[in-house]
Amino acid sequence: DIQMTQSPASLSASLGETVTIECRASEDIYNGLAWYQQKPGKSPQLLIYNANSLHTGVPSRFSGSGSGTQYSLKINSLQSEDVASYFCQQYYDYPWTFGGGTKLELK
Amino acid sequence: QVKLQQSGAELVKPGASVKLSCKTSGYTFSTSYMSWFKQIPGQSIEWIGMIYAGDGGTGYNQKFKGKATLTVDTSSSTAYMDLSSLTTEDSAVYFCARGELLLYGVMDAWGQGASVTVSS
């Protein structure tokens, strides 16, 4: 199975700040990567797919980048509604696997 | 709009089985995939498997083979997941999520989740 290592596990940032979350795959996943946001008690919501494509309706302050085994999610100008957990997921190979998650809090 | 409505919370005894449902609306059920996921609160997410609603073809995470069985009822646009021989390790929240035909590894709509508690 492809292992997805996400960092940091938790992150505290101020409103308006830019934050970056990293995801490393145990092998090349050829941009088969998605990012999800999950608020407490809710289901995950798709943010980014194909490593850098913004899902419909997602604010443009979210962006994804990377290639090979290294990927990142950037949130520009952090808003209060961005407080959530974030997960990366690879869908290049079966079984599809997720990173351990990053819990983003406000400082 | 696309909606996935899951069945409610379940409290089941060890050794029993449970069948979760995911009723969909707002899109063409038969040309999409449905995946199921397991999440223990506070932890990450595991992919259980997927089913193509068009022909019922399935693919499972090896870890969940024998544990989960995925089916669909196209007449009611509903997907189901049977979990068998339940143990306390199966206590979790289970989500259904849609994968589009061409990018079925990407989940663009999710159900609200169904909590399963296995306890005697």
PDB file of C-alpha atoms in Angstrom:
ATOM      1  CA  ASP A   1       0.000   0.000   0.000  1.00  0.00           C
ATOM      2  CA  ILE A   2       1.133   3.577  -0.634  1.00  0.00           C
ATOM      3  CA  GLN A   3       1.806   5.372   2.632  1.00  0.00           C
ATOM      4  CA  MET A   4       0.821   9.034   2.863  1.00  0.00           C
ATOM      5  CA  THR A   5       2.719  11.046   5.467  1.00  0.00           C
ATOM      6  CA  GLN A   6       1.172  14.382   6.276  1.00  0.00           C
ATOM      7  CA  SER A   7       2.755  17.239   8.205  1.00  0.00           C
ATOM      8  CA  PRO A   8       2.368  18.943  10.505  1.00  0.00           C
ATOM      9  CA  ALA A   9      -0.145  16.978  12.545  1.00  0.00           C
ATOM     10  CA  SER A  10      -1.413  20.212  14.051  1.00  0.00           C
ATOM     11  CA  LEU A  11      -1.001  23.839  13.177  1.00  0.00           C
ATOM     12  CA  SER A  12      -1.919  27.100  14.868  1.00  0.00           C
ATOM     13  CA  ALA A  13      -2.145  30.234  12.749  1.00  0.00           C
ATOM     14  CA  SER A  14      -3.563  33.760  12.871  1.00  0.00           C
ATOM     15  CA  LEU A  15      -6.329  35.228  10.754  1.00  0.00           C
ATOM     16  CA  GLY A  16      -4.953  36.516   7.464  1.00  0.00           C
ATOM     17  CA  GLU A  17      -1.870  34.316   7.647  1.00  0.00           C
ATOM     18  CA  THR A  18      -0.771  31.916   4.919  1.00  0.00           C
ATOM     19  CA  VAL A  19      -0.450  28.266   5.924  1.00  0.00           C
ATOM     20  CA  THR A  20       1.009  25.287   4.119  1.00  0.00           C
ATOM     21  CA  ILE A  21       0.332  21.607   4.746  1.00  0.00           C
ATOM     22  CA  GLU A  22       2.600  18.951   3.274  1.00  0.00           C
ATOM     23  CA  CYS A  23       1.901  15.423   2.130  1.00  0.00           C
ATOM     24  CA  ARG A  24       4.564  12.916   1.145  1.00  0.00           C
ATOM     25  CA  ALA A  25       3.798   9.660  -0.659  1.00  0.00           C
ATOM     26  CA  SER A  26       5.902   6.537  -0.214  1.00  0.00           C
ATOM     27  CA  GLU A  27       6.192   6.293  -4.015  1.00  0.00           C
ATOM     28  CA  ASP A  28       5.410   8.402  -7.056  1.00  0.00           C
ATOM     29  CA  ILE A  29       1.642   8.964  -7.311  1.00  0.00           C
ATOM     30  CA  TYR A  30       1.763  10.974 -10.563  1.00  0.00           C
ATOM     31  CA  ASN A  31      -0.461  13.805  -9.286  1.00  0.00           C
ATOM     32  CA  GLY A  32      -3.223  11.406  -8.256  1.00  0.00           C
ATOM     33  CA  LEU A  33      -3.822  13.404  -5.109  1.00  0.00           C
ATOM     34  CA  ALA A  34      -6.810  15.100  -3.529  1.00  0.00           C
ATOM     35  CA  TRP A  35      -7.189  17.350  -0.496  1.00  0.00           C
ATOM     36  CA  TYR A  36     -10.245  17.364   1.773  1.00  0.00           C
ATOM     37  CA  GLN A  37     -11.417  19.643   4.570  1.00  0.00           C
ATOM     38  CA  GLN A  38     -13.324  18.157   7.488  1.00  0.00           C
ATOM     39  CA  LYS A  39     -14.989  20.199  10.210  1.00  0.00           C
ATOM     40  CA  PRO A  40     -15.817  18.591  13.559  1.00  0.00           C
ATOM     41  CA  GLY A  41     -18.760  16.236  13.351  1.00  0.00           C
ATOM     42  CA  LYS A  42     -19.079  16.724   9.585  1.00  0.00           C
ATOM     43  CA  SER A  43     -18.130  14.770   6.494  1.00  0.00           C
ATOM     44  CA  PRO A  44     -15.010  15.588   4.459  1.00  0.00           C
ATOM     45  CA  GLN A  45     -15.392  18.086   1.628  1.00  0.00           C
ATOM     46  CA  LEU A  46     -13.307  18.071  -1.532  1.00  0.00           C
ATOM     47  CA  LEU A  47     -10.982  21.035  -2.013  1.00  0.00           C
ATOM     48  CA  ILE A  48      -8.380  20.019  -4.597  1.00  0.00           C
ATOM     49  CA  TYR A  49      -7.988  17.119  -7.045  1.00  0.00           C
ATOM     50  CA  ASN A  50      -5.279  16.096  -9.498  1.00  0.00           C
ATOM     51  CA  ALA A  51      -2.881  17.778  -7.066  1.00  0.00           C
ATOM     52  CA  ASN A  52      -3.632  21.320  -8.230  1.00  0.00           C
ATOM     53  CA  SER A  53      -7.189  21.571  -9.610  1.00  0.00           C
ATOM     54  CA  LEU A  54      -9.605  23.579  -7.497  1.00  0.00           C
ATOM     55  CA  HIS A  55     -12.982  21.888  -6.981  1.00  0.00           C
ATOM     56  CA  THR A  56     -16.049  23.868  -7.999  1.00  0.00           C
ATOM     57  CA  GLY A  57     -17.120  26.389  -5.400  1.00  0.00           C
ATOM     58  CA  VAL A  58     -13.943  26.209  -3.320  1.00  0.00           C
ATOM     59  CA  PRO A  59     -12.506  29.657  -2.508  1.00  0.00           C
ATOM     60  CA  SER A  60      -9.457  30.643  -4.524  1.00  0.00           C
ATOM     61  CA  ARG A  61      -7.392  31.148  -1.352  1.00  0.00           C
ATOM     62  CA  PHE A  62      -6.942  27.367  -1.412  1.00  0.00           C
ATOM     63  CA  SER A  63      -4.333  25.995  -3.803  1.00  0.00           C
ATOM     64  CA  GLY A  64      -2.493  22.744  -4.332  1.00  0.00           C
ATOM     65  CA  SER A  65       0.887  22.009  -5.821  1.00  0.00           C
ATOM     66  CA  GLY A  66       3.513  19.321  -6.080  1.00  0.00           C
ATOM     67  CA  SER A  67       4.537  16.324  -8.108  1.00  0.00           C
ATOM     68  CA  GLY A  68       6.111  12.914  -7.710  1.00  0.00           C
ATOM     69  CA  THR A  69       6.010  12.101  -4.030  1.00  0.00           C
ATOM     70  CA  GLN A  70       5.756  15.619  -2.547  1.00  0.00           C
ATOM     71  CA  TYR A  71       2.571  17.671  -2.449  1.00  0.00           C
ATOM     72  CA  SER A  72       1.283  20.648  -0.551  1.00  0.00           C
ATOM     73  CA  LEU A  73      -1.924  22.520   0.212  1.00  0.00           C
ATOM     74  CA  LYS A  74      -1.670  26.275   0.734  1.00  0.00           C
ATOM     75  CA  ILE A  75      -4.311  28.468   2.321  1.00  0.00           C
ATOM     76  CA  ASN A  76      -3.820  32.173   1.699  1.00  0.00           C
ATOM     77  CA  SER A  77      -5.288  34.790   4.019  1.00  0.00           C
ATOM     78  CA  LEU A  78      -6.622  32.364   6.615  1.00  0.00           C
ATOM     79  CA  GLN A  79     -10.275  32.854   7.537  1.00  0.00           C
ATOM     80  CA  SER A  80     -12.089  31.701  10.686  1.00  0.00           C
ATOM     81  CA  GLU A  81     -14.160  29.244   8.651  1.00  0.00           C
ATOM     82  CA  ASP A  82     -10.955  27.451   7.613  1.00  0.00           C
ATOM     83  CA  VAL A  83     -10.554  26.003  11.099  1.00  0.00           C
ATOM     84  CA  ALA A  84     -10.824  22.287  10.369  1.00  0.00           C
ATOM     85  CA  SER A  85      -8.835  19.137   9.784  1.00  0.00           C
ATOM     86  CA  TYR A  86      -7.285  18.596   6.378  1.00  0.00           C
ATOM     87  CA  PHE A  87      -6.525  15.250   4.746  1.00  0.00           C
ATOM     88  CA  CYS A  88      -4.640  14.294   1.621  1.00  0.00           C
ATOM     89  CA  GLN A  89      -5.672  11.199  -0.315  1.00  0.00           C
ATOM     90  CA  GLN A  90      -3.892   9.344  -3.106  1.00  0.00           C
ATOM     91  CA  TYR A  91      -5.975   7.674  -5.786  1.00  0.00           C
ATOM     92  CA  TYR A  92      -3.153   6.645  -8.091  1.00  0.00           C
ATOM     93  CA  ASP A  93      -3.109   3.068  -6.841  1.00  0.00           C
ATOM     94  CA  TYR A  94      -5.306   0.679  -4.857  1.00  0.00           C
ATOM     95  CA  PRO A  95      -6.041   0.745  -2.039  1.00  0.00           C
ATOM     96  CA  TRP A  96      -6.648   4.473  -1.956  1.00  0.00           C
ATOM     97  CA  THR A  97      -4.993   5.842   1.153  1.00  0.00           C
ATOM     98  CA  PHE A  98      -5.142   8.984   3.261  1.00  0.00           C
ATOM     99  CA  GLY A  99      -2.660  11.013   5.206  1.00  0.00           C
ATOM    100  CA  GLY A 100      -2.950  11.177   8.963  1.00  0.00           C
ATOM    101  CA  GLY A 101      -4.534  14.613   8.856  1.00  0.00           C
ATOM    102  CA  THR A 102      -3.624  18.139   9.934  1.00  0.00           C
ATOM    103  CA  LYS A 103      -5.685  19.923  12.547  1.00  0.00           C
ATOM    104  CA  LEU A 104      -5.705  23.662  11.878  1.00  0.00           C
ATOM    105  CA  GLU A 105      -6.567  25.993  14.722  1.00  0.00           C
ATOM    106  CA  LEU A 106      -6.606  29.738  15.189  1.00  0.00           C
ATOM    107  CA  LYS A 107      -3.864  31.329  17.236  1.00  0.00           C
TER     108      LYS A 107
ATOM    109  CA  GLN B   1     -27.984  19.443  -6.079  1.00  0.00           C
ATOM    110  CA  VAL B   2     -26.185  16.211  -5.309  1.00  0.00           C
ATOM    111  CA  LYS B   3     -27.295  14.679  -2.013  1.00  0.00           C
ATOM    112  CA  LEU B   4     -26.248  11.514  -0.201  1.00  0.00           C
ATOM    113  CA  GLN B   5     -28.456  10.704   2.779  1.00  0.00           C
ATOM    114  CA  GLN B   6     -27.176   7.967   5.059  1.00  0.00           C
ATOM    115  CA  SER B   7     -29.117   5.834   7.496  1.00  0.00           C
ATOM    116  CA  GLY B   8     -28.928   6.501  11.198  1.00  0.00           C
ATOM    117  CA  ALA B   9     -26.684   5.455  14.027  1.00  0.00           C
ATOM    118  CA  GLU B  10     -26.511   1.777  14.910  1.00  0.00           C
ATOM    119  CA  LEU B  11     -25.790   0.033  18.197  1.00  0.00           C
ATOM    120  CA  VAL B  12     -25.076  -3.642  17.562  1.00  0.00           C
ATOM    121  CA  LYS B  13     -23.793  -6.588  19.524  1.00  0.00           C
ATOM    122  CA  PRO B  14     -20.487  -8.302  18.804  1.00  0.00           C
ATOM    123  CA  GLY B  15     -20.842 -11.008  16.177  1.00  0.00           C
ATOM    124  CA  ALA B  16     -23.864  -9.376  14.585  1.00  0.00           C
ATOM    125  CA  SER B  17     -24.158  -7.752  11.164  1.00  0.00           C
ATOM    126  CA  VAL B  18     -25.409  -4.352  10.123  1.00  0.00           C
ATOM    127  CA  LYS B  19     -26.543  -2.906   6.802  1.00  0.00           C
ATOM    128  CA  LEU B  20     -25.951   0.792   6.145  1.00  0.00           C
ATOM    129  CA  SER B  21     -27.726   2.670   3.401  1.00  0.00           C
ATOM    130  CA  CYS B  22     -26.886   5.735   1.325  1.00  0.00           C
ATOM    131  CA  LYS B  23     -29.801   7.203  -0.609  1.00  0.00           C
ATOM    132  CA  THR B  24     -28.801   9.531  -3.409  1.00  0.00           C
ATOM    133  CA  SER B  25     -30.477  12.276  -5.400  1.00  0.00           C
ATOM    134  CA  GLY B  26     -29.585  15.088  -7.762  1.00  0.00           C
ATOM    135  CA  TYR B  27     -27.473  13.112 -10.235  1.00  0.00           C
ATOM    136  CA  THR B  28     -27.518  10.046 -12.466  1.00  0.00           C
ATOM    137  CA  PHE B  29     -26.862   7.239 -10.005  1.00  0.00           C
ATOM    138  CA  SER B  30     -26.191   4.558 -12.599  1.00  0.00           C
ATOM    139  CA  THR B  31     -23.201   6.340 -14.169  1.00  0.00           C
ATOM    140  CA  SER B  32     -21.261   6.984 -10.988  1.00  0.00           C
ATOM    141  CA  TYR B  33     -19.209   5.109  -8.465  1.00  0.00           C
ATOM    142  CA  MET B  34     -19.910   4.936  -4.751  1.00  0.00           C
ATOM    143  CA  SER B  35     -17.133   4.435  -2.261  1.00  0.00           C
ATOM    144  CA  TRP B  36     -17.379   3.723   1.442  1.00  0.00           C
ATOM    145  CA  PHE B  37     -15.001   4.911   4.140  1.00  0.00           C
ATOM    146  CA  LYS B  38     -14.321   4.212   7.802  1.00  0.00           C
ATOM    147  CA  GLN B  39     -13.231   6.848  10.283  1.00  0.00           C
ATOM    148  CA  ILE B  40     -12.661   6.392  13.971  1.00  0.00           C
ATOM    149  CA  PRO B  41     -13.327   9.828  15.543  1.00  0.00           C
ATOM    150  CA  GLY B  42     -10.124  11.811  15.889  1.00  0.00           C
ATOM    151  CA  GLN B  43      -8.300   9.564  13.435  1.00  0.00           C
ATOM    152  CA  SER B  44      -7.696   9.389   9.712  1.00  0.00           C
ATOM    153  CA  ILE B  45      -9.898   7.888   7.012  1.00  0.00           C
ATOM    154  CA  GLU B  46      -9.749   4.408   5.477  1.00  0.00           C
ATOM    155  CA  TRP B  47     -11.139   3.441   2.091  1.00  0.00           C
ATOM    156  CA  ILE B  48     -13.249   0.292   2.334  1.00  0.00           C
ATOM    157  CA  GLY B  49     -14.209  -0.240  -1.281  1.00  0.00           C
ATOM    158  CA  MET B  50     -16.230   1.000  -4.208  1.00  0.00           C
ATOM    159  CA  ILE B  51     -19.065  -0.097  -6.427  1.00  0.00           C
ATOM    160  CA  TYR B  52     -20.032   0.992  -9.902  1.00  0.00           C
ATOM    161  CA  ALA B  53     -23.774   1.560  -9.846  1.00  0.00           C
ATOM    162  CA  GLY B  54     -24.112   0.808 -13.558  1.00  0.00           C
ATOM    163  CA  ASP B  55     -23.323  -2.875 -13.262  1.00  0.00           C
ATOM    164  CA  GLY B  56     -22.663  -3.545  -9.581  1.00  0.00           C
ATOM    165  CA  GLY B  57     -18.982  -4.196 -10.176  1.00  0.00           C
ATOM    166  CA  THR B  58     -16.961  -3.842  -6.985  1.00  0.00           C
ATOM    167  CA  GLY B  59     -13.425  -3.278  -5.773  1.00  0.00           C
ATOM    168  CA  TYR B  60     -12.355  -3.710  -2.169  1.00  0.00           C
ATOM    169  CA  ASN B  61      -9.487  -2.749   0.046  1.00  0.00           C
ATOM    170  CA  GLN B  62      -7.960  -6.124   0.915  1.00  0.00           C
ATOM    171  CA  LYS B  63      -8.207  -5.171   4.587  1.00  0.00           C
ATOM    172  CA  PHE B  64     -12.013  -5.133   4.389  1.00  0.00           C
ATOM    173  CA  LYS B  65     -12.605  -8.177   2.187  1.00  0.00           C
ATOM    174  CA  GLY B  66     -14.907 -10.516   4.054  1.00  0.00           C
ATOM    175  CA  LYS B  67     -15.927  -7.700   6.379  1.00  0.00           C
ATOM    176  CA  ALA B  68     -17.798  -5.397   3.993  1.00  0.00           C
ATOM    177  CA  THR B  69     -20.135  -6.184   1.100  1.00  0.00           C
ATOM    178  CA  LEU B  70     -21.249  -3.402  -1.213  1.00  0.00           C
ATOM    179  CA  THR B  71     -24.458  -3.458  -3.216  1.00  0.00           C
ATOM    180  CA  VAL B  72     -26.733  -0.997  -5.006  1.00  0.00           C
ATOM    181  CA  ASP B  73     -30.424  -0.719  -5.830  1.00  0.00           C
ATOM    182  CA  THR B  74     -30.650   1.366  -8.981  1.00  0.00           C
ATOM    183  CA  SER B  75     -34.443   1.534  -8.761  1.00  0.00           C
ATOM    184  CA  SER B  76     -34.140   3.638  -5.606  1.00  0.00           C
ATOM    185  CA  SER B  77     -30.691   5.154  -6.324  1.00  0.00           C
ATOM    186  CA  THR B  78     -29.454   3.722  -3.054  1.00  0.00           C
ATOM    187  CA  ALA B  79     -26.144   2.146  -2.140  1.00  0.00           C
ATOM    188  CA  TYR B  80     -25.697  -0.296   0.711  1.00  0.00           C
ATOM    189  CA  MET B  81     -22.862  -1.648   2.772  1.00  0.00           C
ATOM    190  CA  ASP B  82     -23.167  -4.809   4.834  1.00  0.00           C
ATOM    191  CA  LEU B  83     -20.708  -5.211   7.685  1.00  0.00           C
ATOM    192  CA  SER B  84     -20.498  -8.702   9.112  1.00  0.00           C
ATOM    193  CA  SER B  85     -19.106 -10.444  12.206  1.00  0.00           C
ATOM    194  CA  LEU B  86     -18.782  -7.151  13.982  1.00  0.00           C
ATOM    195  CA  THR B  87     -16.232  -6.577  16.728  1.00  0.00           C
ATOM    196  CA  THR B  88     -15.413  -3.543  18.827  1.00  0.00           C
ATOM    197  CA  GLU B  89     -12.751  -2.685  16.221  1.00  0.00           C
ATOM    198  CA  ASP B  90     -15.564  -1.983  13.765  1.00  0.00           C
ATOM    199  CA  SER B  91     -16.942   0.810  15.945  1.00  0.00           C
ATOM    200  CA  ALA B  92     -16.519   3.924  13.811  1.00  0.00           C
ATOM    201  CA  VAL B  93     -18.279   6.436  11.608  1.00  0.00           C
ATOM    202  CA  TYR B  94     -18.885   5.167   8.093  1.00  0.00           C
ATOM    203  CA  PHE B  95     -19.255   7.486   5.124  1.00  0.00           C
ATOM    204  CA  CYS B  96     -20.485   6.917   1.597  1.00  0.00           C
ATOM    205  CA  ALA B  97     -19.084   9.212  -1.083  1.00  0.00           C
ATOM    206  CA  ARG B  98     -19.561   9.633  -4.816  1.00  0.00           C
ATOM    207  CA  GLY B  99     -16.823   9.274  -7.367  1.00  0.00           C
ATOM    208  CA  GLU B 100     -17.561  10.557 -10.844  1.00  0.00           C
ATOM    209  CA  LEU B 101     -17.269   8.258 -13.811  1.00  0.00           C
ATOM    210  CA  LEU B 102     -13.980   9.588 -15.165  1.00  0.00           C
ATOM    211  CA  LEU B 103     -12.330  10.478 -11.857  1.00  0.00           C
ATOM    212  CA  TYR B 104     -13.833   7.957  -9.512  1.00  0.00           C
ATOM    213  CA  GLY B 105     -10.961   8.167  -7.068  1.00  0.00           C
ATOM    214  CA  VAL B 106     -11.985  11.712  -6.217  1.00  0.00           C
ATOM    215  CA  MET B 107     -14.931  12.012  -3.814  1.00  0.00           C
ATOM    216  CA  ASP B 108     -16.882  15.118  -4.745  1.00  0.00           C
ATOM    217  CA  ALA B 109     -19.930  14.494  -2.558  1.00  0.00           C
ATOM    218  CA  TRP B 110     -20.218  12.769   0.803  1.00  0.00           C
ATOM    219  CA  GLY B 111     -22.973  11.450   3.016  1.00  0.00           C
ATOM    220  CA  GLN B 112     -23.285  12.820   6.523  1.00  0.00           C
ATOM    221  CA  GLY B 113     -21.864   9.668   8.068  1.00  0.00           C
ATOM    222  CA  ALA B 114     -23.377   6.850  10.111  1.00  0.00           C
ATOM    223  CA  SER B 115     -22.047   5.909  13.513  1.00  0.00           C
ATOM    224  CA  VAL B 116     -21.742   2.216  14.280  1.00  0.00           C
ATOM    225  CA  THR B 117     -21.114   1.208  17.879  1.00  0.00           C
ATOM    226  CA  VAL B 118     -20.371  -2.421  18.613  1.00  0.00           C
ATOM    227  CA  SER B 119     -21.004  -3.228  22.249  1.00  0.00           C
ATOM    228  CA  SER B 120     -22.532  -5.984  24.316  1.00  0.00           C
TER     229      SER B 120
END
